[in-house]
CSV table of C-alpha atoms and ligand atoms in Angstrom, one decimal:
chain,number,residue,atom,x,y,z
A,579,UNK,CA,0.0,0.1,0.0
A,580,UNK,CA,2.7,2.5,1.1
A,581,UNK,CA,4.7,2.0,-2.3
A,582,UNK,CA,1.6,2.5,-4.4
A,583,UNK,CA,0.9,5.9,-2.6
A,584,UNK,CA,4.8,6.9,-3.1
A,585,UNK,CA,4.7,6.0,-6.7
A,586,UNK,CA,1.3,7.9,-7.1
A,587,UNK,CA,2.8,11.4,-5.7
A,588,UNK,CA,6.1,11.1,-7.8
A,589,UNK,CA,4.0,10.5,-10.9
A,590,UNK,CA,1.2,12.7,-10.2
A,591,UNK,CA,1.0,16.1,-12.1
A,592,UNK,CA,0.9,19.5,-10.3
A,593,UNK,CA,-2.9,19.8,-11.1
A,594,UNK,CA,-3.6,16.5,-9.6
A,595,UNK,CA,-1.6,17.2,-6.4
A,596,UNK,CA,-3.5,20.6,-6.2
A,597,UNK,CA,-6.8,19.0,-6.4
A,598,UNK,CA,-6.1,16.4,-3.8
A,599,UNK,CA,-4.6,18.8,-1.3
A,600,UNK,CA,-7.4,21.4,-1.9
A,601,UNK,CA,-10.1,18.7,-1.5
A,602,UNK,CA,-8.7,17.7,1.7
A,603,UNK,CA,-8.7,21.2,3.0
A,604,UNK,CA,-12.4,21.8,1.8
A,605,UNK,CA,-13.4,18.6,3.8
A,606,UNK,CA,-11.8,20.0,7.0
A,607,UNK,CA,-13.4,23.4,6.3
A,608,UNK,CA,-16.7,22.2,7.4
A,609,UNK,CA,-15.5,22.3,10.8
A,610,UNK,CA,-16.2,25.8,12.4
A,611,UNK,CA,-12.8,26.1,14.4
A,612,UNK,CA,-9.8,27.2,12.2
A,613,UNK,CA,-7.5,25.6,14.6
A,614,UNK,CA,-9.2,22.1,14.7
A,615,UNK,CA,-9.3,22.3,10.7
A,616,UNK,CA,-5.5,22.8,10.7
A,617,UNK,CA,-5.2,19.8,13.0
A,618,UNK,CA,-7.3,17.6,10.7
A,619,UNK,CA,-5.8,19.0,7.6
A,620,UNK,CA,-2.2,18.3,8.8
A,621,UNK,CA,-3.2,14.9,10.1
A,622,UNK,CA,-5.0,13.9,6.9
A,623,UNK,CA,-2.0,15.1,4.6
A,624,UNK,CA,0.7,13.5,6.6
A,625,UNK,CA,-1.2,10.1,6.5
A,626,UNK,CA,-1.1,10.7,2.7
A,627,UNK,CA,2.4,11.9,2.1
A,628,UNK,CA,4.6,9.3,0.3
A,629,UNK,CA,7.2,9.7,3.2
A,630,UNK,CA,10.2,9.6,0.9
A,631,UNK,CA,11.7,12.9,1.5
A,632,UNK,CA,12.6,13.9,5.3
A,633,UNK,CA,11.1,17.3,5.1
A,634,UNK,CA,7.7,16.2,4.1
A,635,UNK,CA,7.7,13.0,6.0
A,636,UNK,CA,8.9,14.6,9.5
A,637,UNK,CA,7.7,18.1,8.9
A,638,UNK,CA,4.1,17.0,8.3
A,639,UNK,CA,4.3,14.9,11.4
A,640,UNK,CA,5.6,17.6,13.4
A,641,UNK,CA,2.8,19.8,12.3
A,642,UNK,CA,0.2,17.4,13.0
A,643,UNK,CA,1.6,16.7,16.6
A,644,UNK,CA,1.8,20.6,17.5
A,645,UNK,CA,-1.6,21.4,16.0
A,646,UNK,CA,-3.1,18.4,17.9
A,647,UNK,CA,-1.5,19.6,21.3
A,648,UNK,CA,-2.7,23.2,20.6
A,649,UNK,CA,-6.4,21.7,20.4
A,650,UNK,CA,-5.9,19.8,23.5
A,651,UNK,CA,-5.1,22.8,25.5
A,652,UNK,CA,-1.4,22.2,25.6
A,653,UNK,CA,-0.2,24.8,23.2
A,654,UNK,CA,3.1,26.8,23.9
A,655,UNK,CA,3.9,30.5,22.9
A,656,UNK,CA,6.6,29.3,20.5
A,657,UNK,CA,4.1,26.9,18.7
A,658,UNK,CA,3.0,29.6,16.1
A,659,UNK,CA,6.6,30.1,15.3
A,660,UNK,CA,7.3,26.5,14.9
A,661,UNK,CA,4.3,26.0,12.5
A,662,UNK,CA,5.5,28.9,10.4
A,663,UNK,CA,8.9,27.6,10.2
A,664,UNK,CA,7.9,24.0,9.2
A,665,UNK,CA,5.4,25.1,6.6
A,666,UNK,CA,8.0,27.4,5.0
A,667,UNK,CA,10.4,24.6,5.0
A,668,UNK,CA,8.0,22.4,3.5
A,669,UNK,CA,7.5,24.9,0.5
A,670,UNK,CA,11.3,25.3,0.1
A,671,UNK,CA,12.5,21.9,0.6
A,672,UNK,CA,10.0,19.2,-0.3
A,673,UNK,CA,11.1,16.6,-2.9
A,674,UNK,CA,7.8,17.1,-4.9
A,675,UNK,CA,4.8,19.5,-5.1
A,676,UNK,CA,2.8,17.6,-2.5
A,677,UNK,CA,4.8,18.9,0.5
A,678,UNK,CA,5.0,22.2,-1.2
A,679,UNK,CA,1.3,22.5,-1.7
A,680,UNK,CA,0.6,21.6,2.0
A,681,UNK,CA,3.1,24.0,3.2
A,682,UNK,CA,1.6,27.0,1.2
A,683,UNK,CA,-2.0,26.3,2.6
A,684,UNK,CA,-0.9,26.0,6.3
A,685,UNK,CA,1.4,29.1,5.8
A,686,UNK,CA,-1.8,30.9,4.4
A,687,UNK,CA,-4.0,29.6,7.3
A,688,UNK,CA,-1.5,30.7,10.1
A,689,UNK,CA,-1.5,34.0,8.7
A,690,UNK,CA,-5.2,34.3,8.4
A,691,UNK,CA,-6.0,32.8,11.9
A,692,UNK,CA,-3.4,34.1,14.2
A,693,UNK,CA,-6.2,35.6,16.6
A,694,UNK,CA,-7.8,32.2,17.1
A,695,UNK,CA,-4.4,30.4,17.4
A,696,UNK,CA,-3.4,32.9,20.1
A,697,UNK,CA,-6.8,32.4,21.9
A,698,UNK,CA,-6.2,28.6,22.0
A,699,UNK,CA,-2.6,28.8,23.2
A,700,UNK,CA,-2.6,31.8,25.6
A,701,UNK,CA,-6.1,32.0,26.8
A,702,UNK,CA,-7.1,28.1,26.5
A,703,UNK,CA,-10.2,29.2,24.8
A,704,UNK,CA,-12.1,27.9,21.6
A,705,UNK,CA,-14.8,30.3,20.7
A,706,UNK,CA,-16.5,28.0,18.4
A,707,UNK,CA,-16.9,25.3,21.3
A,708,UNK,CA,-15.2,22.7,19.2
A,709,UNK,CA,-12.2,21.8,21.0
A,710,UNK,CA,-13.4,19.6,24.0
A,711,UNK,CA,-10.7,20.2,26.1
A,712,UNK,CA,-11.0,24.1,26.0
A,713,UNK,CA,-14.6,24.2,27.0
A,714,UNK,CA,-17.0,23.2,29.8
A,715,UNK,CA,-19.8,20.6,29.6
A,716,UNK,CA,-23.0,21.3,31.9
A,717,UNK,CA,-26.5,19.6,32.1
A,718,UNK,CA,-29.3,22.1,31.0
A,719,UNK,CA,-31.5,22.1,34.2
A,720,UNK,CA,-34.7,23.0,32.2
A,721,UNK,CA,-34.2,20.1,29.7
A,722,UNK,CA,-32.6,17.1,31.8
A,723,UNK,CA,-35.3,14.4,32.4
A,724,UNK,CA,-33.3,12.5,34.9
A,725,UNK,CA,-32.8,9.4,32.8
A,726,UNK,CA,-29.3,8.8,34.2
A,727,UNK,CA,-27.7,7.7,30.7
A,728,UNK,CA,-24.9,10.1,31.1
A,729,UNK,CA,-23.9,8.6,34.6
A,730,UNK,CA,-23.7,5.4,33.2
A,731,UNK,CA,-21.4,6.6,30.3
A,732,UNK,CA,-19.3,9.1,32.2
A,733,UNK,CA,-15.5,7.4,32.6
A,734,UNK,CA,-14.6,9.5,35.6
A,735,UNK,CA,-17.9,9.6,37.7
A,736,UNK,CA,-18.2,13.4,37.3
A,737,UNK,CA,-22.1,13.5,37.0
A,738,UNK,CA,-24.3,13.2,40.0
A,739,UNK,CA,-28.0,12.3,39.8
A,740,UNK,CA,-30.8,9.8,40.1
A,741,UNK,CA,-34.0,8.8,39.0
A,742,UNK,CA,-36.0,11.8,37.5
A,743,UNK,CA,-33.4,14.2,39.0
A,744,UNK,CA,-31.8,17.0,37.3
A,745,UNK,CA,-28.2,15.9,36.9
A,746,UNK,CA,-25.2,17.8,37.7
A,747,UNK,CA,-21.7,17.8,36.3
A,748,UNK,CA,-18.9,18.5,38.8
A,749,UNK,CA,-16.4,20.3,36.2
A,750,UNK,CA,-13.5,19.8,38.5
A,751,UNK,CA,-13.8,16.0,38.0
A,752,UNK,CA,-15.0,16.2,34.2
A,753,UNK,CA,-12.2,15.4,31.6
A,754,UNK,CA,-14.2,16.8,28.8
A,755,UNK,CA,-14.4,13.6,26.8
A,756,UNK,CA,-17.8,14.6,25.4
A,757,UNK,CA,-19.3,11.0,26.0
A,758,UNK,CA,-22.3,12.2,27.9
A,759,UNK,CA,-23.2,14.6,25.0
A,760,UNK,CA,-23.4,11.5,22.8
A,761,UNK,CA,-25.9,9.5,24.8
A,762,UNK,CA,-28.2,12.3,25.9
A,763,UNK,CA,-31.3,11.9,23.9
A,764,UNK,CA,-32.8,15.0,25.3
A,765,UNK,CA,-29.8,17.2,24.1
A,766,UNK,CA,-29.4,18.5,27.7
A,767,UNK,CA,-25.6,18.3,27.9
A,768,UNK,CA,-24.5,21.7,26.7
A,769,UNK,CA,-21.0,23.2,25.7
A,770,UNK,CA,-19.9,26.5,27.2
A,771,UNK,CA,-17.0,28.9,27.3
A,772,UNK,CA,-15.9,30.7,30.1
A,773,UNK,CA,-19.4,32.0,31.3
A,774,UNK,CA,-22.0,29.4,32.7
A,775,UNK,CA,-25.7,30.1,33.5
A,776,UNK,CA,-27.0,29.8,36.9
A,777,UNK,CA,-27.2,26.0,37.6
A,778,UNK,CA,-28.4,23.4,40.6
A,779,UNK,CA,-25.5,22.8,42.8
A,780,UNK,CA,-26.7,19.5,43.6
A,781,UNK,CA,-29.5,17.2,41.8
A,782,UNK,CA,-33.1,18.4,42.5
A,783,UNK,CA,-36.2,16.7,41.0
A,784,UNK,CA,-36.6,17.2,37.1
A,785,UNK,CA,-39.0,20.2,36.1
A,786,UNK,CA,-38.3,22.0,39.3
A,787,UNK,CA,-35.7,24.3,38.4
A,788,UNK,CA,-36.8,27.8,37.7
A,789,UNK,CA,-35.4,29.1,34.5
A,790,UNK,CA,-34.1,32.6,34.9
A,791,UNK,CA,-34.6,35.2,32.0
A,792,UNK,CA,-32.8,38.4,31.4
A,793,UNK,CA,-36.2,40.2,32.2
A,794,UNK,CA,-36.2,38.9,35.7
A,795,UNK,CA,-33.0,40.5,36.4
A,796,UNK,CA,-31.6,37.6,38.1
A,797,UNK,CA,-29.5,36.0,35.3
A,798,UNK,CA,-26.8,38.9,35.1
A,799,UNK,CA,-26.1,38.9,38.9
A,800,UNK,CA,-25.8,35.1,39.2
A,801,UNK,CA,-23.9,34.3,36.2
A,802,UNK,CA,-20.6,32.7,37.2
A,803,UNK,CA,-17.3,32.0,35.6
A,804,UNK,CA,-15.8,28.8,35.1
A,805,UNK,CA,-12.5,28.3,37.0
A,806,UNK,CA,-9.7,28.5,34.2
B,1061,LIG,S1,-28.4,15.1,31.0
B,1061,LIG,FE1,-29.3,13.8,29.4
B,1061,LIG,S2,-28.6,11.6,29.7
B,1061,LIG,FE2,-28.1,13.0,31.7
B,1061,LIG,S3,-30.0,12.3,33.0
B,1061,LIG,FE3,-30.3,14.4,31.9
B,1061,LIG,S4,-31.5,13.9,30.1
B,1061,LIG,FE4,-30.4,12.0,30.9
B,1062,LIG,S1,-17.7,15.3,29.4
B,1062,LIG,FE1,-17.0,13.0,29.7
B,1062,LIG,S2,-16.0,13.4,31.8
B,1062,LIG,FE2,-17.3,15.2,31.3
B,1062,LIG,S3,-19.2,14.7,32.4
B,1062,LIG,FE3,-19.4,14.3,30.3
B,1062,LIG,S4,-19.0,11.9,30.2
B,1062,LIG,FE4,-18.0,12.7,32.0
């Protein structure tokens, strides 16, 4: 399989390579987070590199590793420069147009999305609520029916609840895996950024939570920030 891919890229025309790389990027662009787009794009293109020249093989691997760590909340300030340097090296030093095309797109994306990258790295924030490790999961008290499916799936026992009780996630225990979101048929597991609405501190009977509105004047007073 590997030798087939290697032969393919060496023999491919620039147009064919451009089509492949652009279609890979178009696919990941459906994702609203530009940083996660970069992670998916570099991962996909490194898997499809023939691996024959070192800069393409190792450079794409490093890009995939660095962008993955940023989306996991482990980004470091120097990562932007590292990505810029590697993508420039890909353009200059790749043995064929595959690595060069990938390098060009990565360079362009870094220039266009500098702010998003900085927010992910310095503030550990993903404004599009895509990068699980940079957000908070909570149970919408007005929607939860108390079925307990989320309790059964949670790998770290971060959800308190009981039969027909509004469930509550302990954010200090939650590892943000998103498993509860997948099993909740009532769509009661919600993603949030730094600000959370007022929530019950412990399970209470389903349907008993009084939803606050802006008009009630309570919401603005009682909103709280998650600890970062
Ligand atoms: S959050 Fe969803 S899965 Fe969990 S108890 Fe409530 S309705 Fe069920
Ligand atoms: S996101 Fe994962 S760890 Fe957090 S409460 Fe849901 S299932 Fe548990």
